[in-house]
Short mmCIF file of N, CA, C and O in Angstrom, two decimals:
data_model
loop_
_atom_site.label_atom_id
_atom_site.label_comp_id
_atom_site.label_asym_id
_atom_site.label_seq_id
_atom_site.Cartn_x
_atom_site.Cartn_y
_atom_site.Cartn_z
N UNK A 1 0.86 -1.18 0.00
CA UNK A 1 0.00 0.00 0.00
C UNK A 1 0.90 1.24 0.00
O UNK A 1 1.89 1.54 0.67
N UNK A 2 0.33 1.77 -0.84
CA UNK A 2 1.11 3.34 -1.11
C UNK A 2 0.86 4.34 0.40
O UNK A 2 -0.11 4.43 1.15
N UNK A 3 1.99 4.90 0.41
CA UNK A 3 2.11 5.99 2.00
C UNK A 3 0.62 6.87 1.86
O UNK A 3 -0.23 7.00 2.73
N UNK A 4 0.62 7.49 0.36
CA UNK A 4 -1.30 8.39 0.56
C UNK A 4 -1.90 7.32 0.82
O UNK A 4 -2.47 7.70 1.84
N UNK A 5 -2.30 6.05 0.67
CA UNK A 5 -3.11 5.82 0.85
C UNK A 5 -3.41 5.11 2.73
O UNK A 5 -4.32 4.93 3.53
N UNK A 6 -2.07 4.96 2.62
CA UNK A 6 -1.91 4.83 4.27
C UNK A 6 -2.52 5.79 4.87
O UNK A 6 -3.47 5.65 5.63
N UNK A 7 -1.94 6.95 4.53
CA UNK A 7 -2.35 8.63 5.36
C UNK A 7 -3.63 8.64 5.27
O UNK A 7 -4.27 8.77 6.31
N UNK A 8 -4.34 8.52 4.02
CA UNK A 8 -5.66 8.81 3.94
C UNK A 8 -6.79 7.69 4.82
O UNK A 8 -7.88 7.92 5.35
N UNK A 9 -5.99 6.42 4.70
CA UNK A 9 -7.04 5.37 5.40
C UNK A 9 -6.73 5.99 7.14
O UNK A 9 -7.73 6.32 7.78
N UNK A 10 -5.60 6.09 7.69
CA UNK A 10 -5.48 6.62 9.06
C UNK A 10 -6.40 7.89 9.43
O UNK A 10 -7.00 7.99 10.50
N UNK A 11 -6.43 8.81 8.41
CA UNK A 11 -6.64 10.15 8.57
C UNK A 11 -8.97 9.51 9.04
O UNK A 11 -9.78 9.91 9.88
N UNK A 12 -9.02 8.70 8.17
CA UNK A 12 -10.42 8.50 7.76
C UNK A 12 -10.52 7.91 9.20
O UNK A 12 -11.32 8.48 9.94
N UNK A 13 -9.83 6.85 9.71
CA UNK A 13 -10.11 5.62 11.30
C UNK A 13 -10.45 7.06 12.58
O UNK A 13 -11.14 7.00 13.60
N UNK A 14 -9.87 7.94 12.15
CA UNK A 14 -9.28 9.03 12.84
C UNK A 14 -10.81 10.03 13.23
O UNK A 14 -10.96 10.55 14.33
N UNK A 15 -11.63 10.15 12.34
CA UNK A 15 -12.97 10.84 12.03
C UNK A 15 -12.50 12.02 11.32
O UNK A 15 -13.21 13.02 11.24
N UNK A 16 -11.11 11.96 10.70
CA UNK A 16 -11.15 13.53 9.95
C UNK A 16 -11.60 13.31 8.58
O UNK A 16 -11.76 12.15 8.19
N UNK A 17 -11.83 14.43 7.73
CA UNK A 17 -12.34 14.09 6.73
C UNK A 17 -11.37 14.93 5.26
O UNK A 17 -11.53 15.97 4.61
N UNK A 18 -10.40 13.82 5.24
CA UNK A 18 -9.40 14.21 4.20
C UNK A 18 -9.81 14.04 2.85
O UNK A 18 -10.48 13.21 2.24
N UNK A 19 -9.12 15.21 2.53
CA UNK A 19 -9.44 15.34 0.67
C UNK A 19 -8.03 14.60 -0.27
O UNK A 19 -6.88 14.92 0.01
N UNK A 20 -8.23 13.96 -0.98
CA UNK A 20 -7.20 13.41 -1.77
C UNK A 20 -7.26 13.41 -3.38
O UNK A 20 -8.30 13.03 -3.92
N UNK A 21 -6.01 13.88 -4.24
CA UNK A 21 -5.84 13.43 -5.15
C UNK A 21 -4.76 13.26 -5.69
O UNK A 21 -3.77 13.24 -4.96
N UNK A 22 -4.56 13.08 -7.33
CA UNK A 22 -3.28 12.26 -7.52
C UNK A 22 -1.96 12.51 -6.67
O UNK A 22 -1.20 11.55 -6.52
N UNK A 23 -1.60 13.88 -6.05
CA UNK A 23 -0.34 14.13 -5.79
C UNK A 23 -0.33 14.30 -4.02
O UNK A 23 0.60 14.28 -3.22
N UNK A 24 -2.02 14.51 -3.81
CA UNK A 24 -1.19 15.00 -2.06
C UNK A 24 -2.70 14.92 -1.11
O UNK A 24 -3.66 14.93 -1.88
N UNK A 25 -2.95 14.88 -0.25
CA UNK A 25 -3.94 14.45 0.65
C UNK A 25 -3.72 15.99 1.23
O UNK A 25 -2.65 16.61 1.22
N UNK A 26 -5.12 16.50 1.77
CA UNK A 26 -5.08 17.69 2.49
C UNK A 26 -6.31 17.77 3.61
O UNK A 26 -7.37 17.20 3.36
N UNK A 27 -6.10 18.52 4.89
CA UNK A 27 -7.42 18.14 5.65
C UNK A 27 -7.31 19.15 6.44
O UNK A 27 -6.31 19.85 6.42
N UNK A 28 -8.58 19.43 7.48
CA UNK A 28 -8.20 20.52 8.17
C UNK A 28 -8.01 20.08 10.14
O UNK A 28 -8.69 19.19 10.64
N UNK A 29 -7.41 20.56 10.63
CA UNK A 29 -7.60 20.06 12.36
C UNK A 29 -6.71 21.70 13.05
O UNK A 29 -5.71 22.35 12.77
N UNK A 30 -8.17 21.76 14.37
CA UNK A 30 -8.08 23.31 14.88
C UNK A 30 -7.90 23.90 13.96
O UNK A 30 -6.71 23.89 13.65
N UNK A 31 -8.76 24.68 13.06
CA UNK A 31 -8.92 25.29 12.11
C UNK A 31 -7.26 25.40 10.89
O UNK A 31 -6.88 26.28 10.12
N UNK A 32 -6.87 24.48 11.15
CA UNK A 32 -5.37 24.74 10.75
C UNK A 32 -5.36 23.67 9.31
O UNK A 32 -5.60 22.47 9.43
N UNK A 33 -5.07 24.25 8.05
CA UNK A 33 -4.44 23.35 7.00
C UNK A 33 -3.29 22.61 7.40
O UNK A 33 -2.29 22.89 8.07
N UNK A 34 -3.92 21.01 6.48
CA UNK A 34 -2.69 19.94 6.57
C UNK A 34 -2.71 19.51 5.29
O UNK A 34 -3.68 19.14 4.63
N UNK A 35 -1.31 19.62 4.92
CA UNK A 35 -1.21 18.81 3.73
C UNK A 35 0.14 17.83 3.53
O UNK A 35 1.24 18.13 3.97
N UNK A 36 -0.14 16.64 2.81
CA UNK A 36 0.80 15.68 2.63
C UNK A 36 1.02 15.47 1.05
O UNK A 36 0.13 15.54 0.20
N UNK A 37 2.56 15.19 0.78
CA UNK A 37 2.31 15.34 -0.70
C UNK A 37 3.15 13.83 -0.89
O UNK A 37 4.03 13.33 -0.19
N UNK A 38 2.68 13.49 -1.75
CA UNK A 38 2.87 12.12 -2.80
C UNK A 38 4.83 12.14 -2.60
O UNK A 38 5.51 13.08 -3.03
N UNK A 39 5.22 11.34 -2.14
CA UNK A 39 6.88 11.08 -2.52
C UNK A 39 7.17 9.67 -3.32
O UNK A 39 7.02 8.53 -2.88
N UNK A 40 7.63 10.08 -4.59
CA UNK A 40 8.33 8.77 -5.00
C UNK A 40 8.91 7.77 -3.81
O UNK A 40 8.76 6.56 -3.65
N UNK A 41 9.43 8.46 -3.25
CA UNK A 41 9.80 7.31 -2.25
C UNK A 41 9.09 6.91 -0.99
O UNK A 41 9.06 7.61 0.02
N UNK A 42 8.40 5.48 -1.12
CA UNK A 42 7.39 5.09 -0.24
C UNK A 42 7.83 5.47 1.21
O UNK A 42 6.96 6.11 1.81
N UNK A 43 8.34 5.36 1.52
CA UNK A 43 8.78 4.90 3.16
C UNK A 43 9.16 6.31 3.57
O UNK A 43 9.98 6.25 4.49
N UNK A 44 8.77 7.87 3.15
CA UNK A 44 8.85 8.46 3.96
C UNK A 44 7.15 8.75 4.08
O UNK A 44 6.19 8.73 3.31
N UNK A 45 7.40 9.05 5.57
CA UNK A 45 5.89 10.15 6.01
C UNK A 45 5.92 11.73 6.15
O UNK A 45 6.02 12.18 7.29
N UNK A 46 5.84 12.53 5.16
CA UNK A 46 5.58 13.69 5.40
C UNK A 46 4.46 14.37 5.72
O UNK A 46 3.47 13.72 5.40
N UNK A 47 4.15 15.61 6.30
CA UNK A 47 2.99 15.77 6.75
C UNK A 47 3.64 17.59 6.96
O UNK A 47 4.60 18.00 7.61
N UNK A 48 2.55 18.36 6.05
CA UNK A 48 3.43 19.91 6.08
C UNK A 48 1.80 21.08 6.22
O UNK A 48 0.78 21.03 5.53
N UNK A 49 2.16 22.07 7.43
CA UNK A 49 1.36 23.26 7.49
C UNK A 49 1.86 24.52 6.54
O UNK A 49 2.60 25.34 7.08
N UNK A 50 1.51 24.69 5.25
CA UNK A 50 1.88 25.14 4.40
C UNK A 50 1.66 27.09 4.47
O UNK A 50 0.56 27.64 4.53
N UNK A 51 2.56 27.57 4.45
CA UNK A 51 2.34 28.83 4.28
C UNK A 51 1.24 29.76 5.40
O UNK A 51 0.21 30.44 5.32
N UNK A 52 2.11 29.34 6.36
CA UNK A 52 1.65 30.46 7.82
C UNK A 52 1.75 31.33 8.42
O UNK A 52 1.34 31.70 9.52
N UNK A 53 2.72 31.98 7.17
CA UNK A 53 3.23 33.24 7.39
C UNK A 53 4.09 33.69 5.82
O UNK A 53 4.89 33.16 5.04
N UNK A 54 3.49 34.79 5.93
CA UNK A 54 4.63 35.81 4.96
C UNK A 54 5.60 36.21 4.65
O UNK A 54 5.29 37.33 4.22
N UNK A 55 7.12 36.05 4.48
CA UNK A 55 7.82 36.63 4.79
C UNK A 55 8.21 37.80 3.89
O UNK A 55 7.83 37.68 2.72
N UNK A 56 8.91 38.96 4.22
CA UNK A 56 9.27 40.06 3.04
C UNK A 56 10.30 40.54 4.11
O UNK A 56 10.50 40.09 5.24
N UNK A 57 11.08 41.88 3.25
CA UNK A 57 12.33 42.45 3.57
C UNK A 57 12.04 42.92 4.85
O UNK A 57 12.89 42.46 5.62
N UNK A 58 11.09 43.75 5.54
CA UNK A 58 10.76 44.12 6.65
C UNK A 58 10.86 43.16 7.86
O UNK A 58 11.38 43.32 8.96
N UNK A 59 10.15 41.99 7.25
CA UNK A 59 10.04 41.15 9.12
C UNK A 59 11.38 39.99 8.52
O UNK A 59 11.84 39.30 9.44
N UNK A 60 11.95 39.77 7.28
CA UNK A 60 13.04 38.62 7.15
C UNK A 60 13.94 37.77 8.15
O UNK A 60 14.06 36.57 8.38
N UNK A 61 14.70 39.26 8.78
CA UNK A 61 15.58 38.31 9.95
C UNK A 61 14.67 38.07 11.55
O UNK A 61 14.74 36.96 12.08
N UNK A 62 14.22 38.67 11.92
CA UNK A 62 12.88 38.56 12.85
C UNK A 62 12.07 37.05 12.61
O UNK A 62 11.75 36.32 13.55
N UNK A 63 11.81 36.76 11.22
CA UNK A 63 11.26 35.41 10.96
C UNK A 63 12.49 34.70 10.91
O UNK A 63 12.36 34.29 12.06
N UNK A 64 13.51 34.24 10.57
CA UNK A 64 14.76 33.38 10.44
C UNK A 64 15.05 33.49 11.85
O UNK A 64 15.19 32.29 12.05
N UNK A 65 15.23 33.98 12.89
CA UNK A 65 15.35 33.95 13.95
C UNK A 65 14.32 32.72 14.63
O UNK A 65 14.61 31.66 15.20
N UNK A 66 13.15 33.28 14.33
CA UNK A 66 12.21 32.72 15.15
C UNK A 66 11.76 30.94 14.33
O UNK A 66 10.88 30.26 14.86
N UNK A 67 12.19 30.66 13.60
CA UNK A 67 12.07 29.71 12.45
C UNK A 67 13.31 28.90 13.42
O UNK A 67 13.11 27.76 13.84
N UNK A 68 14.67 29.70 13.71
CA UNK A 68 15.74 28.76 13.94
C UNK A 68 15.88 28.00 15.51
O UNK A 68 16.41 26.99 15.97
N UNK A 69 14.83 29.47 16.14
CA UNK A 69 14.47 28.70 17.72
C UNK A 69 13.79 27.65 17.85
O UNK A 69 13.83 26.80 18.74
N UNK A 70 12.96 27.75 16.63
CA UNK A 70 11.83 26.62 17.00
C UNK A 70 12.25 25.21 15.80
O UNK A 70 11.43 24.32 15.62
N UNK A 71 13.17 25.21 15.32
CA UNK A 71 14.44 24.20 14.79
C UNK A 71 14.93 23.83 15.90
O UNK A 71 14.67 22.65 16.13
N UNK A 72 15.76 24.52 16.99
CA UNK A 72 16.38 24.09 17.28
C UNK A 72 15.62 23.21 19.17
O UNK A 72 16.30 22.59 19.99
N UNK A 73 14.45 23.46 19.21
CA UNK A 73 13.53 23.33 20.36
C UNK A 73 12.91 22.07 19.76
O UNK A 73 12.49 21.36 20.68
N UNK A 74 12.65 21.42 18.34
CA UNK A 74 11.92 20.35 17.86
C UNK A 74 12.81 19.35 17.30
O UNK A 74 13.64 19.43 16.40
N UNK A 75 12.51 18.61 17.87
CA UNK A 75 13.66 17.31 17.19
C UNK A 75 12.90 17.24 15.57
O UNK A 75 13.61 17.54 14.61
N UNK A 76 11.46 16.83 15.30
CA UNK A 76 11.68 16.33 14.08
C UNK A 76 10.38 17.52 13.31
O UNK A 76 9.57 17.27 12.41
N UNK A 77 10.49 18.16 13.68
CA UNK A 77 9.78 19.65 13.11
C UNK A 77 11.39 20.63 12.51
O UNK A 77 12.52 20.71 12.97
N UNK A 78 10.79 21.16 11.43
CA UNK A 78 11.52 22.70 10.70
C UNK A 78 10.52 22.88 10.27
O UNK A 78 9.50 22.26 9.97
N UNK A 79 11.10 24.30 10.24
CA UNK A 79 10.19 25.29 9.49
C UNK A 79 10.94 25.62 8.16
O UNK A 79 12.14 25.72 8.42
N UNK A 80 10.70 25.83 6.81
CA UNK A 80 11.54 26.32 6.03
C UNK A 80 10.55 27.03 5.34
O UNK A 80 9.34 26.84 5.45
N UNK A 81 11.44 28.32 4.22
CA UNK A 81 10.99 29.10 3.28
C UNK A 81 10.46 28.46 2.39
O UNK A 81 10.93 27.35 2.15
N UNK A 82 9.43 28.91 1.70
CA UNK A 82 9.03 28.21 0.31
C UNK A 82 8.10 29.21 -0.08
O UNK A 82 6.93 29.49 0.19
N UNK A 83 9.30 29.80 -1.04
CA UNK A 83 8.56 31.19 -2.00
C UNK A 83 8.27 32.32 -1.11
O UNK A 83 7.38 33.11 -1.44
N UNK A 84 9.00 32.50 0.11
CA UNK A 84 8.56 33.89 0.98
C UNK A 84 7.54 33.33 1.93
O UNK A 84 6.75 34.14 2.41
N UNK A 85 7.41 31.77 2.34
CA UNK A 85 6.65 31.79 3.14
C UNK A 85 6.75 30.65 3.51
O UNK A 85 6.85 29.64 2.82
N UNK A 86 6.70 30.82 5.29
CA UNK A 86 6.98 29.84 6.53
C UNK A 86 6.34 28.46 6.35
O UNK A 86 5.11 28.44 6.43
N UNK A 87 7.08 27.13 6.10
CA UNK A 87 6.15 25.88 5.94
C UNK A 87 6.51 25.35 7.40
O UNK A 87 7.60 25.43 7.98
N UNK A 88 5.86 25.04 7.64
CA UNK A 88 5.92 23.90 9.14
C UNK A 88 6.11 22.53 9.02
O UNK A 88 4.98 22.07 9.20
N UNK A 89 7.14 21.28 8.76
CA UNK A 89 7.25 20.13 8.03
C UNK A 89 7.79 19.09 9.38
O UNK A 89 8.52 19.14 10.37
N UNK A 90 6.89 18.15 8.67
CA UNK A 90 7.39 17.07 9.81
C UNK A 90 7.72 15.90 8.27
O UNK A 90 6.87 15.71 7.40
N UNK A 91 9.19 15.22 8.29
CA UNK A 91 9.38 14.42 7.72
C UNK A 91 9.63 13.03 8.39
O UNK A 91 10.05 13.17 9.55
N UNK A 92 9.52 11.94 8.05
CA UNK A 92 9.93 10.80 8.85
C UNK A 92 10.51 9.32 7.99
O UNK A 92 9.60 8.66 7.47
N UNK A 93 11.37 8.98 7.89
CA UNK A 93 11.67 8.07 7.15
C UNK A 93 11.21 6.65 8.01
O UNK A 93 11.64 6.37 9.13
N UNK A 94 10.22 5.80 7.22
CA UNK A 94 9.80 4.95 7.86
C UNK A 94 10.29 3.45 7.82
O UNK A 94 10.94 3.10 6.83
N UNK A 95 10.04 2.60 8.77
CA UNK A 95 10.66 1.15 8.37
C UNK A 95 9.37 0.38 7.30
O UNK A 95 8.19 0.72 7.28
N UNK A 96 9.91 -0.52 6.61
CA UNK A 96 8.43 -1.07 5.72
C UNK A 96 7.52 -1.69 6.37
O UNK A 96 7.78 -2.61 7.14
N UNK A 97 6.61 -1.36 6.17
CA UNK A 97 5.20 -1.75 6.43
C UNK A 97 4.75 -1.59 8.26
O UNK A 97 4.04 -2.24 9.02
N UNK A 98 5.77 -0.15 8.38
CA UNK A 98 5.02 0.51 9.56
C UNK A 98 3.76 1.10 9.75
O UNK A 98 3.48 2.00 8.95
N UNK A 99 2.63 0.69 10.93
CA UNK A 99 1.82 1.29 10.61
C UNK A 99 1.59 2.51 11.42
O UNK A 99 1.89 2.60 12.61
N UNK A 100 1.03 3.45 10.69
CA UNK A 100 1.45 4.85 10.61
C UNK A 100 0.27 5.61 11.87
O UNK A 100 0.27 6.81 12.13
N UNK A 101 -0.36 4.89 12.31
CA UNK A 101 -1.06 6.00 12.90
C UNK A 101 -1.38 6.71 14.10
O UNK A 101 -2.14 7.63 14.42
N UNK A 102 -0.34 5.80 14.79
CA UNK A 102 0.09 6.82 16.28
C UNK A 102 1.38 7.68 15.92
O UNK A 102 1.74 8.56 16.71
N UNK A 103 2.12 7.43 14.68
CA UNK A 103 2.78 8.80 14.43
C UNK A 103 2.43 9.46 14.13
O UNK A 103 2.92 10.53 14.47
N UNK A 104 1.09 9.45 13.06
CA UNK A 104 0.52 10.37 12.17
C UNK A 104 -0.22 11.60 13.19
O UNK A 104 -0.04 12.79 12.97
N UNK A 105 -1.05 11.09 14.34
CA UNK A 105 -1.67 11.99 15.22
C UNK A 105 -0.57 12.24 16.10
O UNK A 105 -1.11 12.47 17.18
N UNK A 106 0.98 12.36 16.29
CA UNK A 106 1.92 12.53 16.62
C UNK A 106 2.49 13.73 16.09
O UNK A 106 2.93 14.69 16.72
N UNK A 107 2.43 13.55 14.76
CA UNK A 107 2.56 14.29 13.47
C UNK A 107 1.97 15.74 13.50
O UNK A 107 2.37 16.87 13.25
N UNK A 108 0.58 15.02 14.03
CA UNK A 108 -0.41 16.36 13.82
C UNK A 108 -0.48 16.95 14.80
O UNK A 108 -1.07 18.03 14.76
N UNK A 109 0.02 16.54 15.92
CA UNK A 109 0.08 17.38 17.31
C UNK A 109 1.58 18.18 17.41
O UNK A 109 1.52 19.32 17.86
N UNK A 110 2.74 17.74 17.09
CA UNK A 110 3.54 18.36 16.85
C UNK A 110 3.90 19.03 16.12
O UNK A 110 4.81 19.82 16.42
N UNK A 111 3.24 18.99 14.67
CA UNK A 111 3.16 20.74 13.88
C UNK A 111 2.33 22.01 14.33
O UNK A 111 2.63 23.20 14.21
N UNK A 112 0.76 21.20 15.08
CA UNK A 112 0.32 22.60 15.76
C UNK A 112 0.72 23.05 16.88
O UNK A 112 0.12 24.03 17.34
N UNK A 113 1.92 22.43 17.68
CA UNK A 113 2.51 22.75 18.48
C UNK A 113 3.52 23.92 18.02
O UNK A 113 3.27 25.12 18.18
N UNK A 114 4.44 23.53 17.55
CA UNK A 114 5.25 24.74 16.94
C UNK A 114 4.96 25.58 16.19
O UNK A 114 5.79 26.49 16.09
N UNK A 115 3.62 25.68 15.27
CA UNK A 115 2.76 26.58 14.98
C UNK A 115 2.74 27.55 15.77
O UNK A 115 3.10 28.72 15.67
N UNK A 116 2.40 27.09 16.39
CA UNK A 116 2.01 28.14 17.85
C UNK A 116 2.68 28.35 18.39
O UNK A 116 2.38 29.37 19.02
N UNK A 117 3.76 27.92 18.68
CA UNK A 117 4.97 28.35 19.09
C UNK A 117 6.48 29.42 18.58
O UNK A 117 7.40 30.11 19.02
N UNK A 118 5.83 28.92 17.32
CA UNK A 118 6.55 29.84 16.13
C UNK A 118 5.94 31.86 16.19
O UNK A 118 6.55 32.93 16.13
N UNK A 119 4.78 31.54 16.31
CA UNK A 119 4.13 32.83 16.31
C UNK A 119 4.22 33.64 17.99
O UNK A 119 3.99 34.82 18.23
N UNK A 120 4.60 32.59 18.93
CA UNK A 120 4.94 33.31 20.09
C UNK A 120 6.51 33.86 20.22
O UNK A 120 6.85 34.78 20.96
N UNK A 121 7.34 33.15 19.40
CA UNK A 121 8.89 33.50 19.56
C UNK A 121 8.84 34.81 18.50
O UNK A 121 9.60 35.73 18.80
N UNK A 122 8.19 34.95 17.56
CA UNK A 122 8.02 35.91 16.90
C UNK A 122 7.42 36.85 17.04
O UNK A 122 7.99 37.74 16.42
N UNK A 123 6.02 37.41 17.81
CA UNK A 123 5.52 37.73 18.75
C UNK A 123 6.52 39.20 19.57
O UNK A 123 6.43 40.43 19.57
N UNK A 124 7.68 37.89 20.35
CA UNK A 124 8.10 38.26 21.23
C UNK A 124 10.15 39.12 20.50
O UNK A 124 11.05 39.66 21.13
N UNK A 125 9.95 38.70 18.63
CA UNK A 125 11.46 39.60 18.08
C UNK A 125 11.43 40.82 17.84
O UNK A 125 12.46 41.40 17.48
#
């Protein structure tokens, strides 16, 4: 079984109600976008809060700051740029035919964690 379709059958046992197609599964939890995108390579689990912030010349090092605290506070959370704007990514390289779904709500509790945590270190530059 392909990793979307893993994500999507977990996401469903789960009561959320994920949207899927060819390239990436997306859903919502605490009003917050989730999205997972299709990897050629089976055995990772990604799981990314896409674009939660803006970045431009004004707030730049203020956000890289606050991006690198909350790197360096999460073992398997970063935050990186993509196109001027803050992604929240949890990657995981998995063993075969792990099943995924006490990481997955693992997953999802530890990106809205640093979500929120991201916007308090920043908050506070």
């Amino acid at each position: 079984m392909e990793m979307i379709d893993k994500i999507m059958a977990a996401l469903k046992s789960e009561g959320f109600q994920p949207k899927m197609d060819d390239v990436s599964v997306t859903f919502k939890y605490q009003m917050i976008d989730y999205l997972h995108i299709k990897d050629e390579d089976n055995q990772y689990l990604n799981l990314y809060i896409p674009s939660i912030f803006q970045v431009d010349d004004d707030n730049r090092m203020a956000v890289m700051q606050s991006m690198n605290s909350i790197n360096n506070l999460h073992k398997v959370v970063k935050l990186v740029l993509n196109d001027d704007h803050v992604w929240v990514c949890f990657e995981e390289k998995l063993p075969k035919d792990t099943e995924i779904d006490e990481l997955l709500t693992f997953a999802i509790v530890i990106l809205e964690q640093a979500t929120r945590r991201f916007f308090e270190v920043l908050k506070e530059a």
